[in-house]
Amino acid sequence: PPPLFYLLLVPVTLPTMTDLSALLTDLTGRVDSGDVEGGKATLANLKIALLDADPTSDTTAQIATSALELGVLLSAADGDLDAFARNVSQLKPHYASASATAAASSRKNHIIGLNLMHLLVDNRLSEFHSELELLSTAEASSPEISFPIHLERQLMVGSYDEVLAAGSRVPHASYGLFMDHLLTTVRDNIADCLEVAYKTMTMDDAVRMMKFGSVAELQSYMEECRDDWIVEDGNRLCFAPPPTGRKADDIPSKKLISNTLTYAAELERIV
Amino acid sequence: HNRLPTNFCRSATMAAKKDETSKEEAAASDTSTPKSTEESKSVVTVPPLIAAGKRLERLLGGKKTAATSSGGAAAGATAQPHGLPGTGSAATLTSTVEAVLHSNPPKIVRRWLGTSSGAARDATLDDVVGAAGALLDPAGVAARGRDVLLALAPDAGISSDGAAAAAASGAMEVDGEEKKDGEEGGGEGPTRPVYLVAAAREVEAYLLSLAIRLLLAADDAHAVQKAWAVSGAALDILRGHMDAAARATARAGAAGALGGDSASAGGAGGGLGSKGLEPLLARLYRYRCLVAEKCVVDTEALRSELVAAHRLACLRRDVDTQSTVLNLLLRELLAADQVEQADKLLSNSTFPDSASNNQLCRYLYYSGRIQALRLEYTSAFSNLSQCLRKSPTNTGLGFRIATQRLLVVVQLLMGEIPERTVFLTEGMRTELNPYMKITQAVRRGDLAVFHDTVSAFADRFKEDGTYTLISRLAHSVVKAGLRRLNTSYSRISLPDVANRLGLPSVESAEFVVTKAVRDGVIDATIDRAGQYVQSHDLVDVYATTEPAEAFHRRIAYCLTMHNDAVRGMRYPPDAYKKQLEASRGIVPKDDEDKTDEELAQELEDEMDEEY
């Protein structure tokens, strides 16, 4: 007898263009209104529908691009960095192939800017710069993209105050997720710098430099991460003194010995 | 006596001294030279391209066509005056020498390409089409290429009948000399043109590549489109040849072995291996990419084509094509700004060690550029300086300028200031002028001045492709400025620091200094109350291990150089024998001559070095 499961194969109707567009408008509506959960569900449906659609037509490509962009915005609003990275990597081939033909989508700069922020926060600087290479001059001067570029430059130079002040100048609310992460990284950096550069400091000054709200915040931060900072007189911070004195371990003896032996061997070879 | 005379007439008589067959050769050339000079006065002499083709035929033909070589030598001799200097040495090769050289077809073809570059430089499309008509057998292996080339005849301004006629007349007097010897692979009666046998496919590929180059040089859109079509056809043809040869060798087993035996050349050249075609395949790929850059082309298709070619070349151990195609891929990816992809290609592929020096230079340049873009400055620096050292000094000035530019920028990014003499090299002064200004701005350590200079030369940098790298230099400017301040002031107030460095505010100056201290750029402490920076790097650097490290680097470099030099030394053969015999008291006899094989080996080694 023929296997029964053949009878269960229901012919699948390919989703039409109208189905896909309907799903897309639904998704757009949800993202605009800020409905994260519903948006995610619609996005999943749309992705499944796209799998069956005709991959070569232009409209499919456009719908896919828009869907993925909205997915990126959703994950940024949701704070889900993994989903964010996934959607961006799915989106990249679309941008690469569509560069010559289709019109650039209006959200492209926004998405690229968000991606740059993500790389910056993760400290993946080589990828950050490689991404910069791919941008044209017009794209690089748009506000969404010039924001991360300036941020990176300021971070490299070390003007942390400008970085922290930039939190108020974000071009779009979705950057907020990354700015928070950035703030914590910057604070750690400043703390490191303070340790090395100052001998002592008043608590108020420290609060101001690290852009905390109050002394209490500073103290909780210190308890968490910086227990080698000593508080004297209730007001002065004293950073742990660097280790002094020279020990025999300071001399890299093994390295010197190996170097000298190689010199001797090589010189011996010179006839 | 002079073994390698440049005068071709003497060469014919010289060859006669050597052995039997050459006596015939001398007789043949003696009688034919007056005849050909008579003819040359009345008829058009053999065009250089045709002569070059015949020369390759001779070089690849080996023993069997030694008789042809006498005719060919004469033909080559008559063509000497047409601007092929220094090929007299080729005419003096005896048949045994040819047999030795024949064992390495790629080398022969590469050398021949080098010597024919004179002919190629002056050739026009007419010459190419004429040569195709004359040298390629319409019924033979090279038929497709011949058709493609003859189809270009309308562009060349002569009809295809005219081409055949010119070819026939051109081949006439050559044929007349060859009447002496009946042993000829493809030529028959006196009225038919003499076609190439052994070198057919190589000459076909060569003529195709010349045609592409000439079409490219014409520099109008229509010609470029044609060049694209021709290059596609040429690659198809060549790949077909190589596949056929591979299949033939697989079938024939050891008998029709690669790089083979001229005895099996009876199969109309199909028995010969495909090795000789490799340099030409590499050349054709290079031209294809050149054409692609000029006209709008589907990059995806081109990239997959190149990748497939690379794979085939690796499988066939084809060093030329492998290195060329890898460089072409890197260039294409860099032109499309796909730095990440280029980096992955770099890490996943190996560059063959035995590739030619020019390809190695290109590879080093591209790797250096990719590494610089990915912030790996130390490796970029070593690659680029090696590239500069290995690049040819008498040609390729543009390449050296590009490398030097990139090297300067990478040095600045590493925090070192390049020397002034670098910018004043001959021929590079105007090109490197903006870079000198940038270097001066970095040295001064003033951010405001730096930004001004960058915006002044922005267009120039964008053209050179170094704009993104230079915009990263802001950090270096600050570093350099801080170091200068630190060494000159023991104590300096923070507002002054902000002023000197061109920083926007005192607070940012404070942050900048703290970051610099943490990075180890300067050794200082800040006094917040007094708002000043106190520097205390009075550490004697000789008390640390710094000098030992610096010395170690230099010593290691010198020792590697020494070892490489010792490994690369070449002695003239038997140089020690003379000394040995003199010490033993044996007086060398004058007519004790080396055998021909040894002579051939010596010649090959000498030519090896020149190449």
PDB file of C-alpha atoms in Angstrom, chain B residues 95 121 130 154-155 204 220 235 274 375 427 470 517 562:
ATOM      1  CA  SER B  95      69.861  21.996 -31.475  1.00  0.00           C
ATOM      2  CA  ARG B 121      55.488  47.702 -28.693  1.00  0.00           C
ATOM      3  CA  GLY B 130      48.527  39.851 -40.756  1.00  0.00           C
ATOM      4  CA  PRO B 154      37.586  45.363 -40.643  1.00  0.00           C
ATOM      5  CA  ASP B 155      38.692  47.423 -37.695  1.00  0.00           C
ATOM      6  CA  GLU B 204      47.554  32.429 -31.010  1.00  0.00           C
ATOM      7  CA  ASP B 220      36.824  54.648 -27.277  1.00  0.00           C
ATOM      8  CA  LEU B 235      39.959  32.915 -22.441  1.00  0.00           C
ATOM      9  CA  SER B 274      49.693  22.840 -21.701  1.00  0.00           C
ATOM     10  CA  LEU B 375      44.403  49.010  11.923  1.00  0.00           C
ATOM     11  CA  GLY B 427      60.385  62.298  -9.463  1.00  0.00           C
ATOM     12  CA  ILE B 470      44.391  60.424   7.209  1.00  0.00           C
ATOM     13  CA  VAL B 517      49.181  59.128  30.588  1.00  0.00           C
ATOM     14  CA  HIS B 562      73.529  37.792   5.703  1.00  0.00           C
TER      15      HIS B 562
END
